[in-house]
Short mmCIF file of C-alpha atoms in Angstrom, two decimals:
data_model
loop_
_atom_site.label_atom_id
_atom_site.label_comp_id
_atom_site.label_asym_id
_atom_site.label_seq_id
_atom_site.Cartn_x
_atom_site.Cartn_y
_atom_site.Cartn_z
CA PRO A 1 -79.69 -46.92 -129.87
CA ASN A 2 -79.20 -50.72 -128.81
CA ARG A 3 -75.90 -52.52 -129.74
CA ALA A 4 -74.14 -56.00 -129.90
CA GLY A 5 -71.16 -56.21 -130.24
CA GLY A 6 -68.44 -57.91 -132.67
CA ILE A 7 -68.40 -57.62 -136.16
CA LEU A 8 -71.92 -56.49 -136.24
CA ASP A 9 -73.46 -54.24 -134.38
CA LEU A 10 -77.05 -53.59 -134.78
CA GLU A 11 -78.65 -49.95 -134.09
CA ALA A 12 -82.62 -48.98 -133.15
CA THR A 13 -83.42 -44.95 -131.98
CA GLY A 14 -86.79 -43.64 -132.46
CA GLY A 15 -88.26 -40.30 -131.78
CA TRP A 16 -89.39 -35.76 -131.45
CA MET A 17 -86.70 -33.08 -132.20
CA ASP A 18 -87.71 -29.52 -132.30
CA ALA A 19 -85.97 -27.12 -133.20
CA THR A 20 -87.16 -23.27 -132.29
CA GLN A 21 -84.57 -20.98 -133.13
CA ILE A 22 -82.74 -22.90 -136.86
CA PRO A 23 -80.73 -19.63 -138.84
CA TYR A 24 -80.86 -19.25 -142.12
CA TYR A 25 -80.06 -16.76 -143.83
CA GLY A 26 -80.69 -17.88 -147.92
CA LEU A 27 -79.22 -19.22 -150.46
CA GLY A 28 -75.31 -19.31 -151.51
CA ILE A 29 -71.76 -17.90 -150.93
CA ASP A 30 -72.37 -14.53 -150.92
CA SER A 31 -76.12 -14.91 -149.24
CA PRO A 32 -75.37 -11.53 -146.85
CA LYS A 33 -75.86 -11.49 -142.89
CA GLU A 34 -78.07 -8.61 -142.35
CA SER A 35 -80.92 -11.16 -143.90
CA GLN A 36 -80.63 -13.97 -140.82
CA THR A 37 -84.30 -15.00 -140.27
CA ASN A 38 -85.31 -18.28 -137.24
CA PHE A 39 -87.24 -20.84 -138.06
CA ARG A 40 -88.57 -24.12 -135.83
CA LEU A 41 -88.34 -27.60 -137.22
CA GLN A 42 -89.83 -30.84 -136.18
CA ASP A 43 -88.68 -34.27 -136.50
CA THR A 44 -90.61 -36.76 -136.06
CA TYR A 45 -88.47 -40.46 -136.61
CA LEU A 46 -87.55 -43.81 -136.70
CA GLN A 47 -84.62 -45.99 -138.05
CA ALA A 48 -82.76 -49.02 -137.45
CA GLY A 49 -79.51 -50.21 -138.77
CA ALA A 50 -76.53 -52.26 -138.67
CA THR A 51 -72.87 -51.90 -139.53
CA LEU A 52 -70.57 -54.35 -140.12
CA LYS A 53 -66.72 -54.60 -139.82
CA PRO A 54 -65.38 -57.70 -142.25
CA ALA A 55 -62.07 -56.17 -140.64
CA PRO A 56 -61.64 -53.79 -137.61
CA TRP A 57 -60.43 -50.82 -140.68
CA PHE A 58 -63.34 -51.69 -143.31
CA HIS A 59 -66.59 -50.46 -141.82
CA ILE A 60 -69.56 -51.15 -143.82
CA ARG A 61 -73.13 -49.09 -142.58
CA ALA A 62 -76.69 -49.20 -143.86
CA VAL A 63 -79.81 -47.29 -141.31
CA SER A 64 -83.28 -47.46 -142.63
CA GLY A 65 -86.38 -45.10 -141.68
CA TYR A 66 -88.97 -42.69 -142.30
CA ASP A 67 -88.80 -39.16 -141.18
CA ARG A 68 -91.17 -35.98 -140.56
CA PHE A 69 -90.31 -33.24 -140.85
CA GLU A 70 -93.14 -29.91 -140.12
CA GLU A 71 -92.19 -26.19 -140.29
CA LYS A 72 -92.97 -23.52 -138.28
CA SER A 73 -92.41 -20.04 -137.70
CA GLY A 74 -89.00 -19.91 -135.39
CA THR A 75 -88.90 -17.62 -132.04
CA GLY A 76 -85.85 -15.21 -130.97
CA ALA A 77 -84.75 -12.16 -131.55
CA SER A 78 -84.67 -12.56 -135.66
CA PRO A 79 -88.19 -12.80 -137.54
CA SER A 80 -89.20 -15.57 -139.06
CA ILE A 81 -88.01 -17.10 -142.28
CA GLU A 82 -91.65 -16.57 -143.26
CA GLU A 83 -91.46 -12.73 -143.72
CA LEU A 84 -87.91 -12.50 -145.67
CA PHE A 85 -88.06 -16.05 -147.55
CA GLY A 86 -90.47 -18.48 -149.58
CA PRO A 87 -90.34 -21.32 -152.08
CA GLU A 88 -88.43 -18.88 -154.72
CA THR A 89 -85.71 -18.79 -152.34
CA ALA A 90 -85.91 -21.47 -149.16
CA PRO A 91 -85.84 -24.74 -151.87
CA GLY A 92 -89.68 -26.36 -150.61
CA PHE A 93 -90.31 -24.28 -147.76
CA GLY A 94 -94.02 -24.78 -146.32
CA ALA A 95 -93.94 -28.19 -148.30
CA ASN A 96 -93.99 -30.98 -144.88
CA PRO A 97 -92.50 -33.90 -145.97
CA SER A 98 -92.79 -37.10 -145.38
CA TYR A 99 -89.83 -39.40 -146.09
CA ILE A 100 -88.44 -42.41 -146.24
CA HIS A 101 -84.51 -42.13 -145.11
CA THR A 102 -82.14 -45.06 -146.39
CA GLU A 103 -78.37 -44.06 -145.44
CA ALA A 104 -75.64 -46.06 -146.80
CA SER A 105 -71.78 -46.15 -145.88
CA MET A 106 -68.93 -47.63 -146.60
CA GLY A 107 -65.15 -46.25 -145.09
CA ILE A 108 -61.50 -47.26 -144.02
CA VAL A 109 -61.21 -46.40 -140.83
CA TRP A 110 -57.51 -46.90 -139.26
CA ALA A 111 -57.06 -44.62 -136.33
CA PRO A 112 -57.56 -45.61 -132.90
CA ALA A 113 -61.20 -43.90 -132.48
CA GLU A 114 -63.48 -41.88 -133.90
CA GLY A 115 -64.37 -39.78 -131.14
CA TYR A 116 -60.26 -38.77 -130.15
CA ALA A 117 -56.92 -39.90 -132.04
CA ARG A 118 -52.97 -38.68 -132.56
CA ARG A 119 -52.86 -41.43 -135.43
CA GLY A 120 -54.64 -42.81 -138.05
CA GLY A 121 -57.49 -41.33 -140.39
CA VAL A 122 -60.71 -42.60 -141.93
CA TYR A 123 -61.31 -42.24 -145.55
CA ARG A 124 -65.62 -43.21 -145.57
CA TYR A 125 -68.39 -42.00 -148.39
CA THR A 126 -71.88 -41.86 -147.09
CA PHE A 127 -75.20 -41.86 -149.40
CA HIS A 128 -78.35 -40.83 -147.97
CA ASP A 129 -81.81 -41.56 -150.20
CA TYR A 130 -85.03 -39.09 -149.16
CA ARG A 131 -88.21 -41.88 -150.65
CA ASN A 132 -90.90 -38.41 -150.17
CA VAL A 133 -94.10 -40.85 -148.77
CA ALA A 134 -96.06 -36.97 -148.42
CA GLY A 135 -95.64 -33.21 -148.76
CA ASN A 136 -95.63 -32.33 -153.09
CA LEU A 137 -91.89 -32.66 -153.08
CA ASP A 138 -89.73 -35.27 -155.53
CA SER A 139 -87.14 -37.52 -154.04
CA PHE A 140 -84.06 -36.57 -153.59
CA GLN A 141 -80.04 -37.60 -152.79
CA LEU A 142 -77.51 -36.70 -150.67
CA THR A 143 -73.96 -37.55 -150.70
CA ARG A 144 -70.84 -36.97 -148.82
CA GLY A 145 -67.63 -37.87 -149.43
CA GLU A 146 -64.99 -36.76 -146.56
CA LEU A 147 -60.97 -37.72 -145.33
CA VAL A 148 -59.32 -37.32 -142.49
CA GLN A 149 -55.44 -37.92 -141.17
CA HIS A 150 -53.99 -37.44 -138.48
CA ILE A 151 -49.61 -37.54 -138.43
CA PRO A 152 -47.95 -37.77 -134.98
CA ILE A 153 -44.78 -35.54 -135.20
CA LEU A 154 -42.29 -36.52 -131.96
CA ARG A 155 -44.00 -40.15 -130.31
CA GLU A 156 -47.16 -37.61 -130.42
CA ASN A 157 -45.92 -34.76 -128.71
CA TRP A 158 -47.55 -33.17 -131.24
CA VAL A 159 -49.93 -33.53 -133.80
CA LEU A 160 -50.69 -31.90 -137.06
CA SER A 161 -54.97 -32.83 -138.25
CA LEU A 162 -56.20 -32.13 -142.09
CA ARG A 163 -59.87 -33.16 -142.94
CA ARG A 164 -61.06 -32.44 -146.16
CA ARG A 165 -65.20 -33.03 -146.71
CA LEU A 166 -67.58 -32.43 -150.06
CA GLU A 167 -71.07 -32.45 -149.74
CA ALA A 168 -73.73 -33.38 -152.84
CA ALA A 169 -77.66 -32.85 -152.97
CA HIS A 170 -79.40 -34.47 -156.42
CA GLY A 171 -82.24 -33.58 -157.53
CA ASN A 172 -83.63 -29.95 -157.99
CA LEU A 173 -83.12 -27.50 -156.02
CA GLU A 174 -86.47 -26.43 -155.74
CA GLU A 175 -87.44 -30.34 -154.71
CA VAL A 176 -84.53 -29.95 -151.90
CA PRO A 177 -85.45 -28.34 -148.56
CA TYR A 178 -83.32 -25.63 -147.43
CA PHE A 179 -83.14 -27.18 -144.34
CA LEU A 180 -82.00 -30.61 -145.46
CA LEU A 181 -79.35 -29.07 -148.36
CA PRO A 182 -75.68 -29.25 -147.10
CA TYR A 183 -74.52 -26.06 -144.74
CA LEU A 184 -71.44 -24.58 -143.63
CA GLY A 185 -71.07 -22.88 -140.12
CA SER A 186 -71.46 -24.36 -136.56
CA GLY A 187 -69.34 -25.51 -134.02
CA SER A 188 -67.58 -28.71 -136.32
CA SER A 189 -67.68 -26.86 -139.81
CA LEU A 190 -66.43 -23.12 -140.08
CA ARG A 191 -66.48 -22.71 -136.79
CA GLY A 192 -65.60 -18.96 -136.62
CA TYR A 193 -69.53 -18.08 -138.14
CA GLY A 194 -73.29 -19.32 -137.33
CA THR A 195 -74.05 -22.61 -137.47
CA GLY A 196 -76.16 -22.92 -140.76
CA ARG A 197 -74.36 -19.82 -142.37
CA PHE A 198 -74.39 -20.61 -145.38
CA ARG A 199 -76.65 -23.13 -147.96
CA ASP A 200 -76.76 -24.76 -151.16
CA LYS A 201 -76.20 -27.83 -153.36
CA HIS A 202 -73.00 -28.74 -152.27
CA SER A 203 -70.78 -27.62 -150.15
CA LEU A 204 -66.40 -28.11 -149.29
CA LEU A 205 -65.18 -27.77 -146.18
CA MET A 206 -60.96 -28.00 -145.85
CA SER A 207 -59.49 -28.05 -141.74
CA GLY A 208 -56.02 -27.42 -140.32
CA GLU A 209 -55.41 -28.35 -136.93
CA TRP A 210 -51.36 -28.45 -135.05
CA ARG A 211 -52.99 -29.59 -131.98
CA TRP A 212 -50.31 -30.10 -128.41
CA ILE A 213 -50.30 -32.53 -125.78
CA PRO A 214 -49.48 -31.13 -122.79
CA ASN A 215 -51.13 -34.14 -120.42
CA ARG A 216 -51.81 -37.71 -123.10
CA PHE A 217 -54.23 -38.71 -120.01
CA ALA A 218 -56.70 -35.69 -120.42
CA LEU A 219 -55.60 -32.34 -122.07
CA ASP A 220 -55.23 -31.13 -126.07
CA MET A 221 -54.63 -27.42 -127.26
CA ALA A 222 -54.84 -26.55 -131.03
CA LEU A 223 -54.61 -24.23 -133.02
CA PHE A 224 -56.78 -24.24 -136.44
CA MET A 225 -58.13 -22.72 -139.53
CA ASP A 226 -60.97 -23.93 -141.56
CA ALA A 227 -61.89 -22.68 -144.82
CA GLY A 228 -64.91 -23.76 -147.29
CA THR A 229 -67.39 -22.92 -149.77
CA VAL A 230 -70.62 -23.29 -151.45
CA GLY A 231 -71.93 -23.32 -154.44
CA PRO A 232 -75.45 -25.07 -156.55
CA ARG A 233 -72.67 -26.95 -158.96
CA PHE A 234 -69.76 -28.38 -158.21
CA LYS A 235 -67.66 -26.64 -160.88
CA ASP A 236 -69.62 -23.52 -158.94
CA LEU A 237 -67.32 -24.99 -155.16
CA ASP A 238 -64.20 -21.39 -156.76
CA MET A 239 -61.39 -21.39 -154.48
CA GLY A 240 -61.38 -18.51 -154.18
CA ASP A 241 -64.77 -17.87 -152.42
CA LEU A 242 -63.75 -19.94 -150.38
CA LYS A 243 -64.26 -18.56 -146.47
CA TYR A 244 -61.70 -18.84 -143.68
CA ASP A 245 -61.56 -18.33 -140.17
CA TYR A 246 -58.16 -19.10 -137.07
CA GLY A 247 -59.12 -20.28 -133.44
CA ILE A 248 -57.68 -21.21 -130.37
CA GLY A 249 -59.24 -24.19 -128.58
CA ILE A 250 -59.03 -27.25 -125.85
CA ARG A 251 -60.00 -30.19 -125.44
CA LEU A 252 -61.00 -31.95 -122.39
CA HIS A 253 -60.27 -36.21 -123.32
CA GLY A 254 -60.51 -39.48 -122.39
CA PRO A 255 -58.58 -42.07 -124.82
CA ALA A 256 -60.78 -43.00 -127.11
CA VAL A 257 -63.74 -39.53 -126.19
CA THR A 258 -63.98 -35.87 -126.35
CA PRO A 259 -66.51 -34.68 -123.78
CA LEU A 260 -65.76 -30.94 -123.58
CA ARG A 261 -64.13 -29.23 -126.45
CA LEU A 262 -63.55 -25.72 -126.35
CA ASP A 263 -62.75 -23.76 -129.41
CA ILE A 264 -62.65 -19.73 -130.07
CA ALA A 265 -62.43 -18.80 -133.54
CA ARG A 266 -62.75 -15.37 -135.80
CA GLY A 267 -64.07 -15.36 -139.05
CA ASN A 268 -64.88 -12.09 -141.69
CA GLU A 269 -67.27 -11.52 -139.37
CA GLY A 270 -66.24 -11.58 -135.55
CA TRP A 271 -65.33 -14.47 -133.15
CA HIS A 272 -66.90 -17.35 -132.14
CA PHE A 273 -66.65 -19.79 -128.76
CA VAL A 274 -67.67 -23.04 -129.32
CA ILE A 275 -68.28 -25.27 -126.80
CA SER A 276 -69.77 -28.55 -127.49
CA SER A 277 -68.61 -32.25 -126.74
CA PRO A 278 -67.29 -34.77 -129.68
CA ALA A 279 -63.87 -33.60 -131.61
CA ALA A 280 -64.15 -31.77 -134.55
CA PHE A 281 -62.61 -34.39 -135.92
#
């Protein structure tokens, strides 16, 4: 990225991504673990944009660019996606679409830093427009609303951190590629489940962490719980269908960044160990 300081940050990125073992289990909160397949996804992308800060706590971001996706057979121990799924159960399967991708977001950021914070919060709404230019699929939109709040206790010796996130895809389900649908399951969402474990048009995620600060300059520990669900419609995000996990974590941090996070989490499908560089939220 190429950035300029001050109230206006400029950015330009481009490159090529090749992920060879992305899991896909089908759609819905009830998709069985035994249906796991892998797919390979290549993405050629180019984008440029800017972040405007009219006030230190008010951020407006706009980015536009080009994405070209190409699907291939997955690798690894699980079956490749085409062995169990097709266009009826994996929307957009085989289309290899290209898009003009525009992203716009507006956020209130009153935490000292998004990479590491013990007080304040981040409230952000993000809109994505995928304008189809190849691949015989319609255009569609994605939206995300996220609230994060850090509540310090006893001079920041402990911190209660809370998050709520809602994502939605807008358009006919068969026109939204399965690999761009909202999903839960990863080191930053449902940490007790594998990456991409649950996918659908809508997703709801809630997380809470009770953080203990044994060393203000380098080390945090946390007890956490995540809960979430997915569904084809907003009204299908039933609180009775929530998937849960819980766990404990260690975070090595600086004043504004979290270069290393280690979490161990348990959901109803077993234990998962997370090694990541950014904060969970």
